[in-house]
mmCIF file of C-alpha atoms and ligand atoms in Angstrom:
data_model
loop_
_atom_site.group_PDB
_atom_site.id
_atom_site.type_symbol
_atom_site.label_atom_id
_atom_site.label_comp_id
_atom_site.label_asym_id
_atom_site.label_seq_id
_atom_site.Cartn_x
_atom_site.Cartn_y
_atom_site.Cartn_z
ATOM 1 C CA UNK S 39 -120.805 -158.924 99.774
ATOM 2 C CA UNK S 40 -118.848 -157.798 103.007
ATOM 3 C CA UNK S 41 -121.185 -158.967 105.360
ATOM 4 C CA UNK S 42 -121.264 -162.255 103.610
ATOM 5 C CA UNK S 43 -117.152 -162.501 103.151
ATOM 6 C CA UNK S 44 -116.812 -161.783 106.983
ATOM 7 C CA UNK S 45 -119.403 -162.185 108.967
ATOM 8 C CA UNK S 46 -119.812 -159.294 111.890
ATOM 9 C CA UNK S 47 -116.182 -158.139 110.727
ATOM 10 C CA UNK S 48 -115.239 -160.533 112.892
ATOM 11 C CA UNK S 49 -111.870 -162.217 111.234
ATOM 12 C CA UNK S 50 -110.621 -164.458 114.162
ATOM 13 C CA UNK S 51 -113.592 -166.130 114.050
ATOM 14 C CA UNK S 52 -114.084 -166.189 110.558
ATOM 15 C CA UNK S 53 -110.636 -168.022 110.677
ATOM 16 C CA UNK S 54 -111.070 -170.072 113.068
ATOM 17 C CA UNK S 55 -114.282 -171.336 111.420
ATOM 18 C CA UNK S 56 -112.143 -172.231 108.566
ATOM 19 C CA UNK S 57 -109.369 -174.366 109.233
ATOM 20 C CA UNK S 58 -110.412 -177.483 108.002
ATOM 21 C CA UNK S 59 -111.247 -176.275 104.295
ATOM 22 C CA UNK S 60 -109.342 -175.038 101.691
ATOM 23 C CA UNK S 61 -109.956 -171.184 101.473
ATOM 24 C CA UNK S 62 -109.844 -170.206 97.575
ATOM 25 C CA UNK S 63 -108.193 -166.110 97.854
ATOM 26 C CA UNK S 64 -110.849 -163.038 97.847
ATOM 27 C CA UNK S 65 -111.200 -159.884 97.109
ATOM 28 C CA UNK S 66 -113.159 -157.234 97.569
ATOM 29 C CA UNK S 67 -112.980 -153.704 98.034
ATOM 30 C CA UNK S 68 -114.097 -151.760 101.315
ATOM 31 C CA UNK S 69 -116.709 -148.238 100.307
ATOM 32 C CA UNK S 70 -113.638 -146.228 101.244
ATOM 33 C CA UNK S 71 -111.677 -147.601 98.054
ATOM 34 C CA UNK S 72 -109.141 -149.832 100.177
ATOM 35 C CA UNK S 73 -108.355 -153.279 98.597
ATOM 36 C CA UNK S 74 -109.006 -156.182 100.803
ATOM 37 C CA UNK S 75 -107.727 -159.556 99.931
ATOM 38 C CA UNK S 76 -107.874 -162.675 101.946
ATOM 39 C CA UNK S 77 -105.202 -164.219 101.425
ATOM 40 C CA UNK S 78 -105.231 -167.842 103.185
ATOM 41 C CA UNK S 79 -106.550 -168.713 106.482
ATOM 42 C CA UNK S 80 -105.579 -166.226 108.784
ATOM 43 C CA UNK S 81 -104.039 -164.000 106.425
ATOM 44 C CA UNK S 82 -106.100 -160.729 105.106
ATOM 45 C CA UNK S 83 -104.325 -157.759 103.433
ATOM 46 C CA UNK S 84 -106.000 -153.918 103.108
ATOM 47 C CA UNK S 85 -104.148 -151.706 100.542
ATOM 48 C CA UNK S 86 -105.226 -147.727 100.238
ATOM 49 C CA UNK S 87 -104.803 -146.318 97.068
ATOM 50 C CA UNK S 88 -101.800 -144.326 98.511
ATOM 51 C CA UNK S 89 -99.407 -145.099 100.836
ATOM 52 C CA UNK S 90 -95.679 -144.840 101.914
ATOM 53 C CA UNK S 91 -95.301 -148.098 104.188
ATOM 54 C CA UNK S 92 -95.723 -151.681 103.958
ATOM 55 C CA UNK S 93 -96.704 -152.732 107.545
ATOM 56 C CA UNK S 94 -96.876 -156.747 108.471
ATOM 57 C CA UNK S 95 -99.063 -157.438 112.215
ATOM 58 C CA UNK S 96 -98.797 -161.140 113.122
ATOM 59 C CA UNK S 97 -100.250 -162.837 115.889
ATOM 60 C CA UNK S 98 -100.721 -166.643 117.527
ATOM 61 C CA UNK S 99 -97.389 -167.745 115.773
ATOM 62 C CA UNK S 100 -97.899 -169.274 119.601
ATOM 63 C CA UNK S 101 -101.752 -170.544 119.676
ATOM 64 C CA UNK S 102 -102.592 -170.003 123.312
ATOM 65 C CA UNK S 103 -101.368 -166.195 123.320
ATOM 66 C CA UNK S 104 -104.606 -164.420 123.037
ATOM 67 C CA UNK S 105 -103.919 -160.722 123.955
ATOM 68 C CA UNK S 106 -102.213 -160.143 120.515
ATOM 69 C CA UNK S 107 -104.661 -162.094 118.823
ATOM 70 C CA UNK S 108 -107.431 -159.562 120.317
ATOM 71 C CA UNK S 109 -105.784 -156.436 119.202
ATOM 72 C CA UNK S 110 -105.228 -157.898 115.733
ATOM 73 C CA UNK S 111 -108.394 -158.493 115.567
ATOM 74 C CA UNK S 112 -110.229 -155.346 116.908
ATOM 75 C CA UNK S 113 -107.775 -153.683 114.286
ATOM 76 C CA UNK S 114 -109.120 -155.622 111.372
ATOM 77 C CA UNK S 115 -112.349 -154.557 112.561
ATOM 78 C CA UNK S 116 -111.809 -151.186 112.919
ATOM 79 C CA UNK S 117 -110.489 -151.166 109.636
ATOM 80 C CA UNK S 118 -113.693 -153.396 107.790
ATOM 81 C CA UNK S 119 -116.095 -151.043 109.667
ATOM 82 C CA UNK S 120 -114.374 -147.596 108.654
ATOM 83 C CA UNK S 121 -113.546 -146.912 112.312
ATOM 84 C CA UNK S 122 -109.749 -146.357 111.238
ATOM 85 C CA UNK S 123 -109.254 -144.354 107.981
ATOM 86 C CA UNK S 124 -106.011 -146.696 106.474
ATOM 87 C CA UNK S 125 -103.558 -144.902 105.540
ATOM 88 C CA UNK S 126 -100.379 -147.729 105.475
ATOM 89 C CA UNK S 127 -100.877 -151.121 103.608
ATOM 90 C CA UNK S 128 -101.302 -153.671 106.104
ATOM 91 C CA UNK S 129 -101.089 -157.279 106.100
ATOM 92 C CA UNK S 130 -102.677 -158.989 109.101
ATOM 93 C CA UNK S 131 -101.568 -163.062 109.934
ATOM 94 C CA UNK S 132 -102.811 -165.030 112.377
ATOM 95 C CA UNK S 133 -100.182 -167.722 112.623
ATOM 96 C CA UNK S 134 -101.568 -171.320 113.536
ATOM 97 C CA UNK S 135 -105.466 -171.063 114.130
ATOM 98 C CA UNK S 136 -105.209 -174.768 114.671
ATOM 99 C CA UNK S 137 -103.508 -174.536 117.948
ATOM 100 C CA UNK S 138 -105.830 -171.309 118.778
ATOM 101 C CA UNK S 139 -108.847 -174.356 118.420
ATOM 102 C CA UNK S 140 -106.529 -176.121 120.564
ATOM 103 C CA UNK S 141 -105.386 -173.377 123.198
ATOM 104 C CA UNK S 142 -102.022 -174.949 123.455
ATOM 105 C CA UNK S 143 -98.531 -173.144 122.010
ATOM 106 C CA UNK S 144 -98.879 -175.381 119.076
ATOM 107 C CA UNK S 145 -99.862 -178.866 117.671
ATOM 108 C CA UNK S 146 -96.677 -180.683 116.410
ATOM 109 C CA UNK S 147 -93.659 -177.796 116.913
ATOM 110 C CA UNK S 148 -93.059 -174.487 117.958
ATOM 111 C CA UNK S 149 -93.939 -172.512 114.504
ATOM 112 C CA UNK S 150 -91.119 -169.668 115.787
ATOM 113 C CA UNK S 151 -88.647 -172.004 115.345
ATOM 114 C CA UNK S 152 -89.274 -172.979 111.661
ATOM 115 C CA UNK S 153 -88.902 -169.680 109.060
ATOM 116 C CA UNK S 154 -85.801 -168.928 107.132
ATOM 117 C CA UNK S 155 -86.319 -172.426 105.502
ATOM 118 C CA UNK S 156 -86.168 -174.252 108.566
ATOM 119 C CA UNK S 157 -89.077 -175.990 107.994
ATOM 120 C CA UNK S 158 -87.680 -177.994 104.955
ATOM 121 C CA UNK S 159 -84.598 -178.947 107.216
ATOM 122 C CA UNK S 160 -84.150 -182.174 109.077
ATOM 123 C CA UNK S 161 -87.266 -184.233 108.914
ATOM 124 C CA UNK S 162 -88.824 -181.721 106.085
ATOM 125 C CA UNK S 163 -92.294 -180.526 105.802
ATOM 126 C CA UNK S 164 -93.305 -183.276 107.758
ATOM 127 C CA UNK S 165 -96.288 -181.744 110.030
ATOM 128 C CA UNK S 166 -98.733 -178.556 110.223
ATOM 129 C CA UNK S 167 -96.618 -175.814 111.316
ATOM 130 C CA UNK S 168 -93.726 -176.388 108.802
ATOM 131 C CA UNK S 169 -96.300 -176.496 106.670
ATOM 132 C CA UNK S 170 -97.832 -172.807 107.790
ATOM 133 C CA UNK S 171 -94.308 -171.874 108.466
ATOM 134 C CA UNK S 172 -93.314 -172.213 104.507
ATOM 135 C CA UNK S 173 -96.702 -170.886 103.617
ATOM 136 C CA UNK S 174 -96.160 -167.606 105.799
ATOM 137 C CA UNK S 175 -92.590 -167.196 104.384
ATOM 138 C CA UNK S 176 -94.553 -166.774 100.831
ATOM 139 C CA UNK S 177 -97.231 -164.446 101.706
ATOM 140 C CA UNK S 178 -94.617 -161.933 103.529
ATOM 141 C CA UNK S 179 -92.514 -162.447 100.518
ATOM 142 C CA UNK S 180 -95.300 -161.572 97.984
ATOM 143 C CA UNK S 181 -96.069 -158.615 100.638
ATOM 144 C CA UNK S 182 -93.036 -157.190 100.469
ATOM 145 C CA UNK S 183 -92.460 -158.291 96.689
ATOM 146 C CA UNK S 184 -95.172 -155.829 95.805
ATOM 147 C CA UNK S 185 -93.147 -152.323 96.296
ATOM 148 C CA UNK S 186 -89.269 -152.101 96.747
ATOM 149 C CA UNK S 187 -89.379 -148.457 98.006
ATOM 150 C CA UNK S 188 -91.874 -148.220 100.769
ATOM 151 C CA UNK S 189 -90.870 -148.450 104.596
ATOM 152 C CA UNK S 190 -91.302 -152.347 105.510
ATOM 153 C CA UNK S 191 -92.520 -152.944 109.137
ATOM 154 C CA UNK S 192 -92.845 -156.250 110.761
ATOM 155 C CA UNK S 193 -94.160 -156.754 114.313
ATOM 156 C CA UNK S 194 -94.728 -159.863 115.489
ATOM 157 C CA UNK S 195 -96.810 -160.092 118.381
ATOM 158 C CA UNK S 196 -96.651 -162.282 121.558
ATOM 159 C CA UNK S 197 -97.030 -162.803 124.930
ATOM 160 C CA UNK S 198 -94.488 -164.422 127.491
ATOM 161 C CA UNK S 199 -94.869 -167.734 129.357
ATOM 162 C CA UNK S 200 -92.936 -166.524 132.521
ATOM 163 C CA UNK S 201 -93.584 -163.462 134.326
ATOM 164 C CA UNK S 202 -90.964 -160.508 133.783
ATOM 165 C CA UNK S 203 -89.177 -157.871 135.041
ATOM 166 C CA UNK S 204 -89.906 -155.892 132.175
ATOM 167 C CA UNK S 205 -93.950 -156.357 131.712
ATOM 168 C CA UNK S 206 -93.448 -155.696 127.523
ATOM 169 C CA UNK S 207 -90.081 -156.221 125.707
ATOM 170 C CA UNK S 208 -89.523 -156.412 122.201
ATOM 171 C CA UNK S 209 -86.459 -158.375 120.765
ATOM 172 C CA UNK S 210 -84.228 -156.747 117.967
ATOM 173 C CA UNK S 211 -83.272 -159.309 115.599
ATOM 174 C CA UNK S 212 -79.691 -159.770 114.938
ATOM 175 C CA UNK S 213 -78.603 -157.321 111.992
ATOM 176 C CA UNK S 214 -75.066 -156.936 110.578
ATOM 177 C CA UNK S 215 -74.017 -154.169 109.106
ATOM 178 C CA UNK S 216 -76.902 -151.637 109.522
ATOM 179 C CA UNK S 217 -77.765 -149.428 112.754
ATOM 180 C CA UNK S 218 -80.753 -149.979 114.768
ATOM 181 C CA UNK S 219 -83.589 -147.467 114.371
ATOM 182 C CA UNK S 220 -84.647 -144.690 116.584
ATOM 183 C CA UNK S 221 -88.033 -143.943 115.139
ATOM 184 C CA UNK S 222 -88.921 -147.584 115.599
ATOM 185 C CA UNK S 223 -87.647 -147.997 119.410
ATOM 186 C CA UNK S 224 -89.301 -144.772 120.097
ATOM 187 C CA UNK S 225 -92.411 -146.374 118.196
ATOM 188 C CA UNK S 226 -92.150 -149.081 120.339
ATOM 189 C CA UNK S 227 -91.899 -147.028 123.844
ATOM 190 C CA UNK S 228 -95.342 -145.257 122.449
ATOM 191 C CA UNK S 229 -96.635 -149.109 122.450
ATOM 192 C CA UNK S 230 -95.814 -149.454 126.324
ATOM 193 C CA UNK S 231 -92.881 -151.378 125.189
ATOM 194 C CA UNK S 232 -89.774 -149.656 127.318
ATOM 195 C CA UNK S 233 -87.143 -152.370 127.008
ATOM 196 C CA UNK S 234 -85.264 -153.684 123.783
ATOM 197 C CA UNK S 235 -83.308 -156.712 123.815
ATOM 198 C CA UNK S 236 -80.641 -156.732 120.834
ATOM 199 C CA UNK S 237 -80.147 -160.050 119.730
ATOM 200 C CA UNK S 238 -76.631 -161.535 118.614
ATOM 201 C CA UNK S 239 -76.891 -163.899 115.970
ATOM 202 C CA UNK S 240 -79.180 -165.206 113.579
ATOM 203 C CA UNK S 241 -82.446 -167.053 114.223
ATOM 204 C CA UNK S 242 -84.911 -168.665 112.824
ATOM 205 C CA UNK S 243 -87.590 -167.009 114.132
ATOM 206 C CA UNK S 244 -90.562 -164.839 112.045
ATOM 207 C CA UNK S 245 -89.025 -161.678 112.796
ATOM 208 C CA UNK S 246 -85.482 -162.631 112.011
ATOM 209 C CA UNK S 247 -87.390 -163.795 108.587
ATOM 210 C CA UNK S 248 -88.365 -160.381 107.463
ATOM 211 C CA UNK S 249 -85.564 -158.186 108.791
ATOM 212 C CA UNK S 250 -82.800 -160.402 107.268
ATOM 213 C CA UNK S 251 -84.569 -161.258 103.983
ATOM 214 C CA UNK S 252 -86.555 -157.921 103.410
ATOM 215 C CA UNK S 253 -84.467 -154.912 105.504
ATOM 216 C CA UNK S 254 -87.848 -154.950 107.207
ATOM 217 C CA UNK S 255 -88.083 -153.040 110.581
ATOM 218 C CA UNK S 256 -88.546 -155.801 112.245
ATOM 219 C CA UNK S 257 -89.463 -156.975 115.678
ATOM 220 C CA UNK S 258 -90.343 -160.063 118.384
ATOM 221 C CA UNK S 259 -92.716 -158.249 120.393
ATOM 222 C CA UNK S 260 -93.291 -159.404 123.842
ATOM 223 C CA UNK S 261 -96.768 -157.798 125.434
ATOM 224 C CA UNK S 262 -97.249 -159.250 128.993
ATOM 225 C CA UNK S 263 -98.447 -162.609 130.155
ATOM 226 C CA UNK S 264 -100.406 -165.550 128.675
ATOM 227 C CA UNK S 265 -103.509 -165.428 129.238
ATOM 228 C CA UNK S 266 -107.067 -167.402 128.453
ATOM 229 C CA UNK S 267 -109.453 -165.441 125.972
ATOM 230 C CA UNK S 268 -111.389 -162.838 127.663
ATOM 231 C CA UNK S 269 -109.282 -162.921 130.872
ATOM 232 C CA UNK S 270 -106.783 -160.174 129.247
ATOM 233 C CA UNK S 271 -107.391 -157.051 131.350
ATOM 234 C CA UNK S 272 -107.286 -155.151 127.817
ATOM 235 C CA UNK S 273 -106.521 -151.811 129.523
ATOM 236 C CA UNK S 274 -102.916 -153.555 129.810
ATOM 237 C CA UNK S 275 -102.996 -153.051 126.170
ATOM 238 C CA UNK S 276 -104.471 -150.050 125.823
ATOM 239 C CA UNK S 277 -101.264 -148.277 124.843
ATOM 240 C CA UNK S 278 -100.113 -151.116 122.262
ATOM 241 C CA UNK S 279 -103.818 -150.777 120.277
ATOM 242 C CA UNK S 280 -103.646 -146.619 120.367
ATOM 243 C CA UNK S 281 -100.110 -146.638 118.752
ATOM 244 C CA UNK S 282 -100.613 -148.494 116.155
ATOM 245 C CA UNK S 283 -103.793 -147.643 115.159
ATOM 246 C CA UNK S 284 -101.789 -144.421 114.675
ATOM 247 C CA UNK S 285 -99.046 -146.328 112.692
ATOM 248 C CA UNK S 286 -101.925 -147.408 110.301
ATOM 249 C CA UNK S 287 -103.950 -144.557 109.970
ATOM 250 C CA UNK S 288 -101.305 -141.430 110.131
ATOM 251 C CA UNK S 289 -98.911 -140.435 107.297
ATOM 252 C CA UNK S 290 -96.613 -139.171 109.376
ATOM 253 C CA UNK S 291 -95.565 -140.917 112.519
ATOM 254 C CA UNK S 292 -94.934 -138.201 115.954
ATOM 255 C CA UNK S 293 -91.580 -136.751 115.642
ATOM 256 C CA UNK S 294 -89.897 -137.359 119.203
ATOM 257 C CA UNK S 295 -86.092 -137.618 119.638
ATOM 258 C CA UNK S 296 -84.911 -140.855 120.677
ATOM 259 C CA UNK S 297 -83.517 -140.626 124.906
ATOM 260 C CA UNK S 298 -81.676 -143.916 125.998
ATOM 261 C CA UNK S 299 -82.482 -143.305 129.160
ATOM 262 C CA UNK S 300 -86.075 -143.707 128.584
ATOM 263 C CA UNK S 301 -85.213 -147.519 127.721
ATOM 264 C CA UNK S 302 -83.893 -150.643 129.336
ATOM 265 C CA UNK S 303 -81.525 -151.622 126.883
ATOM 266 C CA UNK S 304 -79.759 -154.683 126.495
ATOM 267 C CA UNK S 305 -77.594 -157.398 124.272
ATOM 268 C CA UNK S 306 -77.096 -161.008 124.518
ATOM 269 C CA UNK S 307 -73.846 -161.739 126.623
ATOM 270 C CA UNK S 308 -73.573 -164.963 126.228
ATOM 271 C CA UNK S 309 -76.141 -167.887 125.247
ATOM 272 C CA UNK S 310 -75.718 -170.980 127.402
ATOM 273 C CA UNK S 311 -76.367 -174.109 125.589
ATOM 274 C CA UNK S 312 -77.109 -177.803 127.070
ATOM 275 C CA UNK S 313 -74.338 -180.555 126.750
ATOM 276 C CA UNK S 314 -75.633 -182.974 129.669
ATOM 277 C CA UNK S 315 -78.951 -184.337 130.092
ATOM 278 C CA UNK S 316 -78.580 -183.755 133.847
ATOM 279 C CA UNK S 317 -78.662 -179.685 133.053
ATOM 280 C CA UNK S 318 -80.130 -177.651 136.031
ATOM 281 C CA UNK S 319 -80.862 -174.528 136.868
ATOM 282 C CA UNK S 320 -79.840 -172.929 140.046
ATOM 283 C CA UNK S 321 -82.822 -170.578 140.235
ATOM 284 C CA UNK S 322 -86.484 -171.556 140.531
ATOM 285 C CA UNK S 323 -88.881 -171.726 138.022
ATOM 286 C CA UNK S 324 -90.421 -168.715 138.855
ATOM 287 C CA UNK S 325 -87.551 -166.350 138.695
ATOM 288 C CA UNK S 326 -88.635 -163.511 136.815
ATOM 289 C CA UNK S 327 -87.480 -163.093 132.538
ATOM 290 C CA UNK S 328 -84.488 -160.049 133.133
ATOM 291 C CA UNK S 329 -83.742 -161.584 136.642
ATOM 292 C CA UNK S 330 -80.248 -159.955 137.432
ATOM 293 C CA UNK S 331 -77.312 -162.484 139.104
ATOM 294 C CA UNK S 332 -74.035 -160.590 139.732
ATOM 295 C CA UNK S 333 -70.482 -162.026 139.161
ATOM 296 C CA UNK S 334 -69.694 -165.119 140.548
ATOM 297 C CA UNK S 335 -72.927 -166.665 141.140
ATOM 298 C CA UNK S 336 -74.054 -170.199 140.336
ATOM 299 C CA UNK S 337 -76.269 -169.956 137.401
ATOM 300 C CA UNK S 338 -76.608 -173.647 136.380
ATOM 301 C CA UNK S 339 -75.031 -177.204 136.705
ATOM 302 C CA UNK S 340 -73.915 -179.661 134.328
ATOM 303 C CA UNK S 341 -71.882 -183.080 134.343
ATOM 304 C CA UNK S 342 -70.700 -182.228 137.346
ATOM 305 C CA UNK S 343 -69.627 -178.761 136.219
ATOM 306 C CA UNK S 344 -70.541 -175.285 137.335
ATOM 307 C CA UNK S 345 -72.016 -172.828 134.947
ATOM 308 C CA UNK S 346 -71.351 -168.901 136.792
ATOM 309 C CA UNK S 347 -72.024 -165.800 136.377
ATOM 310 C CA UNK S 348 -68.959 -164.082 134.398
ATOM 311 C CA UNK S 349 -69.817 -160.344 133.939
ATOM 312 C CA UNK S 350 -70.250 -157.978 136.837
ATOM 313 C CA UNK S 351 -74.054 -158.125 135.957
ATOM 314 C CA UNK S 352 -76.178 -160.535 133.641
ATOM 315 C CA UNK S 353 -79.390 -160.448 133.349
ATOM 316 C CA UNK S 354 -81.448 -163.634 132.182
ATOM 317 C CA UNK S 355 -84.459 -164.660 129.888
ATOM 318 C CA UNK S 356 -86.195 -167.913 128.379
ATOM 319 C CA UNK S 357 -84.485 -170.107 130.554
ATOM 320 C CA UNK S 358 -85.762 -173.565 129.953
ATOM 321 C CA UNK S 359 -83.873 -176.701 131.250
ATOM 322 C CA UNK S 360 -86.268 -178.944 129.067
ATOM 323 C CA UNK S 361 -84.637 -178.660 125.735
ATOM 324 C CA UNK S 362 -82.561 -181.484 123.823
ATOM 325 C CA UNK S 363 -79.014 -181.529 124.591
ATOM 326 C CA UNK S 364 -77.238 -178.966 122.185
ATOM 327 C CA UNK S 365 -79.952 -176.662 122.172
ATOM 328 C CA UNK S 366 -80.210 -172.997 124.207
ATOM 329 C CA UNK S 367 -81.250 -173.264 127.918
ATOM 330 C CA UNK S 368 -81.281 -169.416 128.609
ATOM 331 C CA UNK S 369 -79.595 -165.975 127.570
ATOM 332 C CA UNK S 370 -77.630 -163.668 129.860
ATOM 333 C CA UNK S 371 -77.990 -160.212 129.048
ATOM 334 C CA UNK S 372 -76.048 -157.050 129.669
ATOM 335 C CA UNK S 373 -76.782 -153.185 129.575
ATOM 336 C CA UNK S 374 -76.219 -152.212 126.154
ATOM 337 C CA UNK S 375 -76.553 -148.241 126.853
ATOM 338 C CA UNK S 376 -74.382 -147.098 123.708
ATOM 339 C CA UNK S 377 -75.518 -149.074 120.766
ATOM 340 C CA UNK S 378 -75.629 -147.555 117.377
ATOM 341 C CA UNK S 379 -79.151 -145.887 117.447
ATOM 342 C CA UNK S 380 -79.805 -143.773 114.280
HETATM 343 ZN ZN1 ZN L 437 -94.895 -166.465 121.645
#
C-alpha cells in the first residue's frame, strides 16, 4: 500500500509527478500507528496518536528555492521510512510544484504575496497561484481547526535571491498585542538562524497568515542562497535538518535561556515606497541584504528628490527598484536589542 501511495518515499517527486491531475485525498497509516493523509498536491499530513504541538513545514511558496524543498523532503522520508520516531503532528506543503517543473519563482505571481484573502482581491482568482494561495489558506485552517489547545508552529521555508550579511534570517511577522517568543528565537538560533528581523505591520505573506489568524508561532525563514537542485552544499543545512528533526521527534524541546546577545536583532525603521517611475537606487545591485548606510547618506532618488539615510544607522533588505509605483522598494532596519522577548 505504502510503496504504491509513494513510490521510494520519495514525496517531491511524487508531487511533482502529479500536477496535472486531480489528486482525490489518502490515507493510510504508517506500521508505527501514525496517520498519514495526503492532502492535495504537495500537501501530506502525519498525526501520532499523542502529541502536544501542531507543527506546519512549507517549502517552494518560491519554485526555484530548492534547499528547503530538500530538507522537507528528506524529513518526509525520514518520517515514511521510520528513521524519525514522530512525536509532533506535522503538516508538510510544498507550495507551487508548477513553478518547481518550471525552476522559476513562480508562473503568473509571487504566491507570498497572495494569503490573508489576497488572492480574491483585485483581479480575483484569476491565475494558478491565487488559486494554490486560497487552497493553502484552507488546509492550514483545517490543520489548525483540528485542536485549539496544542502549540501551533509555522515555518515557512526559503531561500534569498541576494546574497546577505546575515547567511540565514528569519522574519517575525508583525504581532500586536502579544510578546515575541524566546523558546522559538532560541529554536531558531539551534537552526543556524542567528538574526531575527521583527516586522512592523501586516502582510500578506504565508507566515503573516498563520500567526495573525491562528496565534501560530510563526515565521519567514530565510536559509541562504538560491540555488539549482543538487548544487546546495547540504552541509550548509546541516544545522536547520538536525533541529527540527528534534522539533518533530522530541516531546520536550532543550531548555536554554534566551541571550540577546547571541542574536542580530532588528525592526523595520522605515519602509520606503515608490512614487516615480524614475526610482533608483544609490547602491549596486549587489550590495549585500543587512547592508548598513549611516546618517546622511544617499539611499535612493526619485523625481528629482533625494531619499537619505535618517537614523544614525539603517540597515537594508529586499531592495528592488522594479516594482509598480506605490509598492515597497526596500526596508531600513535598526538594532532592536530590547524588544519584549518572553
Ligand atoms: Zn522565497
Amino acid at each position: 500500500m505504502l510503496a504504491q501511495t509513494i513510490p521510494n518515499n520519495d514525496f517531491l517527486a511524487y508531487t511533482l509527478s502529479q500536477t496535472k491531475q486531480i489528486q482525490p485525498p489518502q490515507t493510510f497509516d504508517l506500521p508505527n500507528g501514525i496517520a498519514v493523509d495526503v492532502l492535495d498536491n504537495g500537501v501530506i499530513s502525519f498525526t501520532p496518536l499523542n502529541y502536544t504541538k501542531d507543527i506546519i513545514l512549507s517549502c517552494a511558496i518560491h519554485g526555484n528555492e530548492t534547499a528547503p524543498i530538500e530538507i522537507c523532503n528528506q524529513l518526509i522520508d525520514d518520517i515514511l521510512s521510520l528513521k524519525i520516531e514522530l512525536k509532533q503532528r506535522v503538516m508538510f506543503i510544498i507550495g507551487n510544484p508548477e513553478a518547481i517543473l518550471n525552476k522559476s519563482r513562480f508562473i503568473d505571481e509571487n504566491l507570498n504575496r497572495l494569503f490573508s484573502g489576497a488572492h480574491s482581491k483585485g483581479q480575483g482568482l484569476t491565475n494558478k497561484e491565487r488559486h494554490r494561495a486560497k487552497a493553502l489558506e484552507a488546509h492550514v485552517a483545517l490543520f489548525f481547526a483540528k485542536n485549539d489547545n496544542k502549540q501551533r508552529i509555522h515555518y515557512d521555508l526559503h531561500t534569498a535571491i541576494k546574497p546577505s550579511k546575515h547567511e540565514k534570517f528569519a522574519i517575525y511577522p508583525y504581532r500586536p498585542g502579544r510578546s515575541y517568543s524566546a523558546e522559538q528565537i532560541v529554536l531558531l538560533g539551534l537552526c543556524g538562524v542567528n538574526t531575527i528581523l521583527y516586522h512592523h505591520e501586516p502582510t500578506t505573506t504565508f507566515s503573516y497568515y498563520s500567526s495573525n489568524k491562528f496565534n501560530a508561532d510563526a515565521f519567514t525563514v530565510e536559509l541562504g542562497k538560491v540555488m539549482p537542485f543538487g548544487e546546495n552544499d547540504m552541509q550548509k543545512f546541516a544545522a536547520t535538518q538536525t533541529t527540527l528533526t528534534t522539533l518533530l521527534s522530541e516531546t520536550n524541546l532543550p531548555q536554554i535561556p534566551f541571550d540577546p546577545t547571541h542574536f542580530n536583532l532588528y525592526k523595520v525603521a522605515r519602509s520606503i515606497n515608490k512614487h516615480h517611475d524614475d526610482f533608483e537606487f544609490n547602491f549596486s545591485h549587489s550590495t549585500e541584504n543587512f547592508t548598513q548606510f549611516t546618517q546622511g547618506e544617499l539611499l535612493a532618488t526619485e523625481g528629482g528628490q533625494q531619499i537619505r539615510i535618517e537614523h544614525d544607522i539603517e540597515a537594508i533588505v529586499f531592495p528592488n527598484a522594479n516594482v509598480p509605483v506605490g509598492q515597497r522598494t526596500v526596508l531600513c532596519l535598526i538594532p532592536a536589542p530590547n524588544e519584549d522577548v518572553t
